[in-house]
Amino acid sequence: MTETSILVNNALSQVPNYVDNVDQPRIFAASFSSNAFMYFRVAPLPDNPKNIDMVRMRDYIEDNVRPRMSSVAGVTVGRYDSLEQMQNTIIKRDGDRIVRLNDIAEIDLDHFETNSESWFKDEQVLSLQVKRESGSNVIDIKYAMLQEVERINEDLLKPAGMQIILNSDDVRYVEASISNVLFNLSLGAVFATLVMYGLMRSGRATMIAVIGIPICTLAGIAFAIGMTLDNTIVVLESIALERQKGADPKRAAVLGVQRVWTAVLASTLTTVMVFLPILFIVQEAGQFYSDIAIAISSAIIASMAVSVTLVPLLSGYISYSVSPSNMRIIAETRVPNRIEELMDAITTVYERYPGMRAFATKGSIISSNDAGFSHLNGYGYQ
């Protein structure tokens, strides 16, 4: 950011002149982290027992309260410590030449002229804002700041007849977003577990599959929690089919993994390759979605490793019964006439829109259903 600012300033300084009534543009760096996120007010105690004039207490707050609040880890000071430091502020770089604030302005230490006031319920107060350092955790800063504010009240302000109170903070939006992601994550895990149980009709088999749900970056997992079970479902089905053929649990686990591990690997790599290009996007979209892409890819890779290692291991030692009468594969349809009736109803509705290709949709779904019959019959299902 600093290098870019210097290059832009150098380019602007080479402009020979500007049209009338147009000043030379000023370039400065800014980021979202530079915004305040906690807002406090310092006010007298109820009924103002010591009859304090808050305007005259500004220096007391500056000298005693502000340093303690600035000492909290992650809080940026955002102010000069001395007049000399302000005078040496770099305004511009022109090659090897550096222009400082003292070169273009006269800076003196003088009395502060009040240009703003803060009021709360017809009572004049002093306002304090908290800004964070770039890269720091706002949630950690908030609770550390609240603890420090409580100590400031007890040690400094209450004996002096004042108190510091939190007006508002923006951290609650962050906490609400995290809670929302956690809720979606939990809800997705519950529904994924129910689908697994509906598929396997075995509590122990479902437990083995649920163990295969890895937990990492929350936002990515919220999207990928269903995908993490795909590999486990494939491996468990293969192991169950080997058990139906008469193999003992440990032998069935080995044969089941050997049968499908290449397909699981290919499926995983295909999904990862879909998200891989996002990591090379340098625009805002790449910066926004790269974390999610990494989380989803990592979760799927972890699920593949779990499905070919932990899942067959547990399946070999945990006995569960999966019979053809209990296993309800989605592709299995015992009453094909119901699909015919459903498609007739859909066709009737779609006929109102000539642009729709209802008959193509019908043929596609029925063909998929027939393929499911062929696949299941090949494994001994009737």
GROMACS .gro file of C-alpha atoms in nm:
model
  382
    1MET     CA    1   0.000   0.000   0.000
    2THR     CA    2   0.283   0.244   0.087
    3GLU     CA    3   0.468   0.173  -0.237
    4THR     CA    4   0.150   0.222  -0.440
    5SER     CA    5   0.078   0.552  -0.264
    6ILE     CA    6   0.427   0.677  -0.343
    7LEU     CA    7   0.395   0.583  -0.711
    8VAL     CA    8   0.058   0.756  -0.741
    9ASN     CA    9   0.185   1.069  -0.565
   10ASN     CA   10   0.488   1.083  -0.793
   11ALA     CA   11   0.266   1.054  -1.100
   12LEU     CA   12   0.035   1.331  -0.978
   13SER     CA   13   0.327   1.558  -0.897
   14GLN     CA   14   0.436   1.544  -1.262
   15VAL     CA   15   0.113   1.704  -1.382
   16PRO     CA   16   0.224   2.055  -1.494
   17ASN     CA   17  -0.089   2.242  -1.391
   18TYR     CA   18  -0.458   2.204  -1.320
   19VAL     CA   19  -0.753   2.397  -1.448
   20ASP     CA   20  -0.881   2.696  -1.254
   21ASN     CA   21  -1.050   2.633  -0.921
   22VAL     CA   22  -0.910   2.278  -0.905
   23ASP     CA   23  -0.657   2.191  -0.636
   24GLN     CA   24  -0.395   1.922  -0.664
   25PRO     CA   25  -0.541   1.584  -0.560
   26ARG     CA   26  -0.435   1.442  -0.227
   27ILE     CA   27  -0.368   1.073  -0.183
   28PHE     CA   28  -0.396   0.897   0.150
   29ALA     CA   29  -0.425   0.532   0.252
   30ALA     CA   30  -0.729   0.407   0.440
   31SER     CA   31  -0.863   0.070   0.545
   32PHE     CA   32  -1.171  -0.067   0.718
   33SER     CA   33  -0.962  -0.149   1.025
   34SER     CA   34  -0.893   0.223   1.074
   35ASN     CA   35  -1.258   0.286   1.163
   36ALA     CA   36  -1.363   0.304   1.527
   37PHE     CA   37  -1.563   0.007   1.652
   38MET     CA   38  -1.630   0.091   2.018
   39TYR     CA   39  -1.778   0.416   2.147
   40PHE     CA   40  -1.764   0.529   2.511
   41ARG     CA   41  -1.879   0.835   2.701
   42VAL     CA   42  -1.737   0.979   3.020
   43ALA     CA   43  -2.006   1.145   3.231
   44PRO     CA   44  -2.055   1.252   3.592
   45LEU     CA   45  -2.207   1.006   3.835
   46PRO     CA   46  -2.588   1.020   3.867
   47ASP     CA   47  -2.702   1.358   4.004
   48ASN     CA   48  -2.341   1.482   3.963
   49PRO     CA   49  -2.263   1.482   4.339
   50LYS     CA   50  -1.933   1.669   4.292
   51ASN     CA   51  -2.075   1.923   4.046
   52ILE     CA   52  -1.817   1.839   3.780
   53ASP     CA   53  -1.775   2.049   3.466
   54MET     CA   54  -1.685   1.789   3.203
   55VAL     CA   55  -1.520   2.042   2.973
   56ARG     CA   56  -1.257   2.106   3.238
   57MET     CA   57  -1.203   1.734   3.287
   58ARG     CA   58  -1.071   1.685   2.933
   59ASP     CA   59  -0.706   1.702   3.039
   60TYR     CA   60  -0.768   1.458   3.324
   61ILE     CA   61  -0.919   1.206   3.080
   62GLU     CA   62  -0.637   1.261   2.830
   63ASP     CA   63  -0.366   1.209   3.092
   64ASN     CA   64  -0.518   0.923   3.293
   65VAL     CA   65  -0.791   0.735   3.108
   66ARG     CA   66  -0.673   0.739   2.746
   67PRO     CA   67  -0.327   0.587   2.821
   68ARG     CA   68  -0.483   0.294   3.006
   69MET     CA   69  -0.732   0.228   2.727
   70SER     CA   70  -0.454   0.252   2.467
   71SER     CA   71  -0.253  -0.010   2.659
   72VAL     CA   72  -0.506  -0.282   2.575
   73ALA     CA   73  -0.353  -0.528   2.327
   74GLY     CA   74  -0.466  -0.466   1.969
   75VAL     CA   75  -0.573  -0.103   2.021
   76THR     CA   76  -0.404   0.151   1.798
   77VAL     CA   77  -0.293   0.476   1.961
   78GLY     CA   78  -0.354   0.695   1.656
   79ARG     CA   79  -0.196   1.011   1.802
   80TYR     CA   80   0.140   1.187   1.826
   81ASP     CA   81   0.349   1.164   2.141
   82SER     CA   82   0.536   1.490   2.087
   83LEU     CA   83   0.544   1.805   1.876
   84GLU     CA   84   0.866   1.690   1.710
   85GLN     CA   85   0.702   1.368   1.595
   86MET     CA   86   0.426   1.566   1.428
   87GLN     CA   87   0.676   1.800   1.262
   88ASN     CA   88   0.864   1.503   1.111
   89THR     CA   89   0.553   1.350   0.955
   90ILE     CA   90   0.632   1.260   0.591
   91ILE     CA   91   0.396   1.426   0.348
   92LYS     CA   92   0.555   1.341   0.014
   93ARG     CA   93   0.844   1.154  -0.141
   94ASP     CA   94   0.990   1.281  -0.468
   95GLY     CA   95   1.270   1.045  -0.559
   96ASP     CA   96   1.531   1.085  -0.287
   97ARG     CA   97   1.371   1.405  -0.162
   98ILE     CA   98   1.138   1.380   0.135
   99VAL     CA   99   0.887   1.653   0.217
  100ARG     CA  100   0.792   1.670   0.583
  101LEU     CA  101   0.505   1.852   0.748
  102ASN     CA  102   0.744   2.100   0.905
  103ASP     CA  103   0.869   2.200   0.558
  104ILE     CA  104   0.533   2.327   0.439
  105ALA     CA  105   0.359   2.438   0.758
  106GLU     CA  106   0.430   2.612   1.085
  107ILE     CA  107   0.344   2.391   1.379
  108ASP     CA  108   0.310   2.519   1.733
  109LEU     CA  109   0.183   2.373   2.057
  110ASP     CA  110  -0.101   2.593   2.176
  111HIS     CA  111  -0.438   2.586   2.347
  112PHE     CA  112  -0.699   2.360   2.192
  113GLU     CA  113  -1.004   2.530   2.055
  114THR     CA  114  -1.317   2.322   2.100
  115ASN     CA  115  -1.497   2.265   1.771
  116SER     CA  116  -1.739   1.991   1.877
  117GLU     CA  117  -1.937   1.884   2.181
  118SER     CA  118  -2.097   1.562   2.301
  119TRP     CA  119  -2.428   1.549   2.486
  120PHE     CA  120  -2.628   1.265   2.636
  121LYS     CA  121  -2.975   1.321   2.779
  122ASP     CA  122  -2.924   1.696   2.821
  123GLU     CA  123  -2.590   1.636   2.990
  124GLN     CA  124  -2.253   1.728   2.844
  125VAL     CA  125  -2.012   1.434   2.827
  126LEU     CA  126  -1.676   1.344   2.677
  127SER     CA  127  -1.666   1.090   2.394
  128LEU     CA  128  -1.398   0.828   2.341
  129GLN     CA  129  -1.360   0.599   2.040
  130VAL     CA  130  -1.156   0.280   2.016
  131LYS     CA  131  -0.976   0.180   1.696
  132ARG     CA  132  -0.796  -0.146   1.640
  133GLU     CA  133  -0.460  -0.228   1.491
  134SER     CA  134  -0.467  -0.390   1.150
  135GLY     CA  135  -0.498  -0.768   1.180
  136SER     CA  136  -0.608  -0.771   1.544
  137ASN     CA  137  -0.914  -0.958   1.671
  138VAL     CA  138  -1.198  -0.718   1.751
  139ILE     CA  139  -1.377  -0.970   1.974
  140ASP     CA  140  -1.070  -1.017   2.195
  141ILE     CA  141  -1.016  -0.640   2.207
  142LYS     CA  142  -1.377  -0.577   2.307
  143TYR     CA  143  -1.376  -0.802   2.613
  144ALA     CA  144  -1.025  -0.695   2.716
  145MET     CA  145  -1.135  -0.331   2.684
  146LEU     CA  146  -1.450  -0.387   2.890
  147GLN     CA  147  -1.241  -0.539   3.169
  148GLU     CA  148  -0.999  -0.246   3.159
  149VAL     CA  149  -1.287   0.005   3.158
  150GLU     CA  150  -1.430  -0.161   3.468
  151ARG     CA  151  -1.094  -0.121   3.644
  152ILE     CA  152  -1.069   0.243   3.530
  153ASN     CA  153  -1.409   0.313   3.679
  154GLU     CA  154  -1.312   0.160   4.013
  155ASP     CA  155  -0.959   0.305   4.035
  156LEU     CA  156  -0.989   0.650   3.877
  157LEU     CA  157  -1.327   0.780   3.776
  158LYS     CA  158  -1.566   0.688   4.058
  159PRO     CA  159  -1.341   0.844   4.327
  160ALA     CA  160  -1.335   1.156   4.107
  161GLY     CA  161  -1.714   1.156   4.067
  162MET     CA  162  -1.726   1.029   3.706
  163GLN     CA  163  -1.791   0.707   3.516
  164ILE     CA  164  -1.715   0.571   3.171
  165ILE     CA  165  -1.999   0.393   2.991
  166LEU     CA  166  -2.012   0.197   2.667
  167ASN     CA  167  -2.249   0.365   2.420
  168SER     CA  168  -2.232   0.108   2.142
  169ASP     CA  169  -1.997  -0.127   1.959
  170ASP     CA  170  -1.983  -0.285   1.616
  171VAL     CA  171  -1.851  -0.616   1.748
  172ARG     CA  172  -2.204  -0.742   1.806
  173TYR     CA  173  -2.249  -0.766   1.430
  174VAL     CA  174  -1.940  -0.986   1.406
  175GLU     CA  175  -2.062  -1.203   1.692
  176ALA     CA  176  -2.407  -1.229   1.531
  177SER     CA  177  -2.248  -1.340   1.202
  178ILE     CA  178  -2.042  -1.608   1.378
  179SER     CA  179  -2.349  -1.730   1.566
  180ASN     CA  180  -2.542  -1.746   1.240
  181VAL     CA  181  -2.269  -1.953   1.075
  182LEU     CA  182  -2.253  -2.186   1.375
  183PHE     CA  183  -2.631  -2.231   1.364
  184ASN     CA  184  -2.622  -2.309   0.990
  185LEU     CA  185  -2.333  -2.547   1.048
  186SER     CA  186  -2.520  -2.732   1.322
  187LEU     CA  187  -2.842  -2.741   1.120
  188GLY     CA  188  -2.657  -2.874   0.817
  189ALA     CA  189  -2.491  -3.143   1.027
  190VAL     CA  190  -2.828  -3.251   1.169
  191PHE     CA  191  -2.992  -3.275   0.826
  192ALA     CA  192  -2.689  -3.454   0.681
  193THR     CA  193  -2.710  -3.705   0.967
  194LEU     CA  194  -3.082  -3.759   0.906
  195VAL     CA  195  -3.018  -3.821   0.536
  196MET     CA  196  -2.745  -4.068   0.625
  197TYR     CA  197  -2.974  -4.252   0.863
  198GLY     CA  198  -3.251  -4.258   0.602
  199LEU     CA  199  -3.002  -4.407   0.356
  200MET     CA  200  -2.832  -4.665   0.578
  201ARG     CA  201  -3.114  -4.733   0.829
  202SER     CA  202  -2.847  -4.817   1.086
  203GLY     CA  203  -2.757  -4.604   1.386
  204ARG     CA  204  -2.402  -4.738   1.413
  205ALA     CA  205  -2.333  -4.692   1.042
  206THR     CA  206  -2.464  -4.335   1.067
  207MET     CA  207  -2.237  -4.272   1.365
  208ILE     CA  208  -1.935  -4.385   1.164
  209ALA     CA  209  -2.031  -4.149   0.882
  210VAL     CA  210  -2.086  -3.853   1.116
  211ILE     CA  211  -1.736  -3.900   1.258
  212GLY     CA  212  -1.612  -3.834   0.905
  213ILE     CA  213  -1.737  -3.472   0.912
  214PRO     CA  214  -1.423  -3.261   0.961
  215ILE     CA  215  -1.449  -2.917   1.120
  216CYS     CA  216  -1.229  -2.629   0.996
  217THR     CA  217  -1.305  -2.277   0.864
  218LEU     CA  218  -1.670  -2.219   0.955
  219ALA     CA  219  -1.788  -2.038   0.643
  220GLY     CA  220  -1.643  -2.301   0.410
  221ILE     CA  221  -1.776  -2.590   0.616
  222ALA     CA  222  -2.123  -2.435   0.620
  223PHE     CA  223  -2.120  -2.475   0.241
  224ALA     CA  224  -1.937  -2.808   0.228
  225ILE     CA  225  -2.080  -3.003   0.520
  226GLY     CA  226  -2.299  -3.212   0.291
  227MET     CA  227  -2.014  -3.269   0.046
  228THR     CA  228  -1.790  -3.404   0.322
  229LEU     CA  229  -2.023  -3.702   0.361
  230ASP     CA  230  -2.017  -3.803  -0.007
  231ASN     CA  231  -1.695  -4.003   0.017
  232THR     CA  232  -1.805  -4.168   0.342
  233ILE     CA  233  -2.138  -4.272   0.187
  234VAL     CA  234  -1.964  -4.431  -0.110
  235VAL     CA  235  -1.721  -4.626   0.111
  236LEU     CA  236  -1.991  -4.737   0.355
  237GLU     CA  237  -2.213  -4.859   0.071
  238SER     CA  238  -1.926  -5.057  -0.076
  239ILE     CA  239  -1.844  -5.213   0.263
  240ALA     CA  240  -2.212  -5.293   0.322
  241LEU     CA  241  -2.236  -5.468  -0.014
  242GLU     CA  242  -1.932  -5.678   0.067
  243ARG     CA  243  -2.095  -5.778   0.395
  244GLN     CA  244  -2.408  -5.879   0.207
  245LYS     CA  245  -2.190  -6.112  -0.001
  246GLY     CA  246  -2.084  -6.292   0.318
  247ALA     CA  247  -1.747  -6.134   0.399
  248ASP     CA  248  -1.659  -6.085   0.765
  249PRO     CA  249  -1.650  -5.720   0.889
  250LYS     CA  250  -1.272  -5.671   0.864
  251ARG     CA  251  -1.247  -5.840   0.525
  252ALA     CA  252  -1.548  -5.644   0.401
  253ALA     CA  253  -1.382  -5.318   0.510
  254VAL     CA  254  -1.066  -5.397   0.311
  255LEU     CA  255  -1.250  -5.514   0.000
  256GLY     CA  256  -1.496  -5.226   0.016
  257VAL     CA  257  -1.220  -4.965   0.021
  258GLN     CA  258  -1.022  -5.139  -0.253
  259ARG     CA  259  -1.327  -5.137  -0.478
  260VAL     CA  260  -1.402  -4.763  -0.460
  261TRP     CA  261  -1.092  -4.575  -0.344
  262THR     CA  262  -0.992  -4.473  -0.696
  263ALA     CA  263  -1.340  -4.336  -0.761
  264VAL     CA  264  -1.332  -4.149  -0.429
  265LEU     CA  265  -0.992  -4.002  -0.517
  266ALA     CA  266  -1.105  -3.895  -0.864
  267SER     CA  267  -1.423  -3.740  -0.729
  268THR     CA  268  -1.231  -3.547  -0.462
  269LEU     CA  269  -0.969  -3.414  -0.702
  270THR     CA  270  -1.239  -3.309  -0.948
  271THR     CA  271  -1.414  -3.103  -0.681
  272VAL     CA  272  -1.088  -2.949  -0.560
  273MET     CA  273  -0.993  -2.850  -0.915
  274VAL     CA  274  -1.319  -2.656  -0.943
  275PHE     CA  275  -1.220  -2.430  -0.652
  276LEU     CA  276  -0.846  -2.414  -0.727
  277PRO     CA  277  -0.864  -2.130  -0.986
  278ILE     CA  278  -1.025  -1.901  -0.726
  279LEU     CA  279  -0.691  -1.886  -0.542
  280PHE     CA  280  -0.530  -1.718  -0.845
  281ILE     CA  281  -0.788  -1.439  -0.878
  282VAL     CA  282  -0.624  -1.116  -0.759
  283GLN     CA  283  -0.936  -0.898  -0.770
  284GLU     CA  284  -1.181  -0.847  -0.482
  285ALA     CA  285  -1.371  -1.163  -0.573
  286GLY     CA  286  -1.059  -1.372  -0.523
  287GLN     CA  287  -0.982  -1.208  -0.190
  288PHE     CA  288  -1.338  -1.263  -0.069
  289TYR     CA  289  -1.386  -1.624  -0.183
  290SER     CA  290  -1.030  -1.759  -0.145
  291ASP     CA  291  -1.081  -1.847   0.224
  292ILE     CA  292  -1.404  -2.030   0.144
  293ALA     CA  293  -1.237  -2.214  -0.145
  294ILE     CA  294  -0.950  -2.324   0.080
  295ALA     CA  295  -1.192  -2.433   0.353
  296ILE     CA  296  -1.410  -2.637   0.117
  297SER     CA  297  -1.111  -2.798  -0.055
  298SER     CA  298  -0.945  -2.880   0.278
  299ALA     CA  299  -1.268  -3.025   0.415
  300ILE     CA  300  -1.321  -3.247   0.111
  301ILE     CA  301  -0.960  -3.367   0.113
  302ALA     CA  302  -0.990  -3.441   0.484
  303SER     CA  303  -1.317  -3.626   0.426
  304MET     CA  304  -1.148  -3.840   0.160
  305ALA     CA  305  -0.867  -3.930   0.401
  306VAL     CA  306  -1.119  -4.012   0.674
  307SER     CA  307  -1.337  -4.218   0.440
  308VAL     CA  308  -1.053  -4.448   0.331
  309THR     CA  309  -0.887  -4.479   0.674
  310LEU     CA  310  -1.104  -4.412   0.980
  311VAL     CA  311  -1.438  -4.518   0.830
  312PRO     CA  312  -1.325  -4.872   0.724
  313LEU     CA  313  -1.134  -4.906   1.054
  314LEU     CA  314  -1.444  -4.834   1.259
  315SER     CA  315  -1.659  -5.038   1.024
  316GLY     CA  316  -1.433  -5.339   1.081
  317TYR     CA  317  -1.471  -5.322   1.458
  318ILE     CA  318  -1.827  -5.191   1.496
  319SER     CA  319  -2.091  -5.441   1.395
  320TYR     CA  320  -2.404  -5.309   1.228
  321SER     CA  321  -2.669  -5.472   1.016
  322VAL     CA  322  -2.761  -5.333   0.675
  323SER     CA  323  -3.005  -5.553   0.489
  324PRO     CA  324  -3.161  -5.495   0.146
  325SER     CA  325  -3.499  -5.439   0.312
  326ASN     CA  326  -3.358  -5.163   0.533
  327MET     CA  327  -3.133  -4.988   0.283
  328ARG     CA  328  -3.342  -4.736   0.090
  329ILE     CA  329  -3.121  -4.612  -0.190
  330ILE     CA  330  -3.266  -4.302  -0.354
  331ALA     CA  331  -3.222  -4.454  -0.698
  332GLU     CA  332  -3.432  -4.756  -0.595
  333THR     CA  333  -3.800  -4.722  -0.687
  334ARG     CA  334  -4.040  -5.004  -0.600
  335VAL     CA  335  -4.343  -4.840  -0.759
  336PRO     CA  336  -4.246  -4.700  -1.102
  337ASN     CA  337  -4.608  -4.600  -1.169
  338ARG     CA  338  -4.577  -4.323  -0.913
  339ILE     CA  339  -4.300  -4.160  -1.118
  340GLU     CA  340  -4.521  -4.190  -1.427
  341GLU     CA  341  -4.807  -4.017  -1.247
  342LEU     CA  342  -4.572  -3.745  -1.120
  343MET     CA  343  -4.430  -3.680  -1.465
  344ASP     CA  344  -4.779  -3.665  -1.618
  345ALA     CA  345  -4.872  -3.397  -1.367
  346ILE     CA  346  -4.553  -3.201  -1.441
  347THR     CA  347  -4.614  -3.233  -1.814
  348THR     CA  348  -4.967  -3.096  -1.775
  349VAL     CA  349  -4.834  -2.791  -1.597
  350TYR     CA  350  -4.544  -2.736  -1.838
  351GLU     CA  351  -4.770  -2.758  -2.142
  352ARG     CA  352  -4.896  -2.412  -2.054
  353TYR     CA  353  -4.548  -2.281  -2.143
  354PRO     CA  354  -4.456  -2.387  -2.501
  355GLY     CA  355  -4.093  -2.290  -2.453
  356MET     CA  356  -4.039  -2.558  -2.193
  357ARG     CA  357  -3.926  -2.905  -2.298
  358ALA     CA  358  -4.132  -3.111  -2.055
  359PHE     CA  359  -4.105  -3.437  -2.249
  360ALA     CA  360  -3.724  -3.415  -2.251
  361THR     CA  361  -3.729  -3.368  -1.874
  362LYS     CA  362  -3.960  -3.667  -1.835
  363GLY     CA  363  -3.741  -3.893  -2.047
  364SER     CA  364  -3.428  -3.781  -1.862
  365ILE     CA  365  -3.568  -3.862  -1.517
  366ILE     CA  366  -3.713  -4.198  -1.624
  367SER     CA  367  -3.382  -4.293  -1.788
  368SER     CA  368  -3.198  -4.207  -1.469
  369ASN     CA  369  -3.442  -4.425  -1.274
  370ASP     CA  370  -3.384  -4.719  -1.508
  371ALA     CA  371  -3.008  -4.677  -1.469
  372GLY     CA  372  -3.052  -4.692  -1.093
  373PHE     CA  373  -3.237  -5.024  -1.126
  374SER     CA  374  -2.963  -5.170  -1.343
  375HIS     CA  375  -2.689  -5.058  -1.103
  376LEU     CA  376  -2.862  -5.200  -0.797
  377ASN     CA  377  -2.954  -5.526  -0.964
  378GLY     CA  378  -2.589  -5.568  -1.058
  379TYR     CA  379  -2.505  -5.573  -0.686
  380GLY     CA  380  -2.768  -5.828  -0.599
  381TYR     CA  381  -3.064  -5.600  -0.513
  382GLN     CA  382  -3.407  -5.702  -0.635
   0.00000   0.00000   0.00000
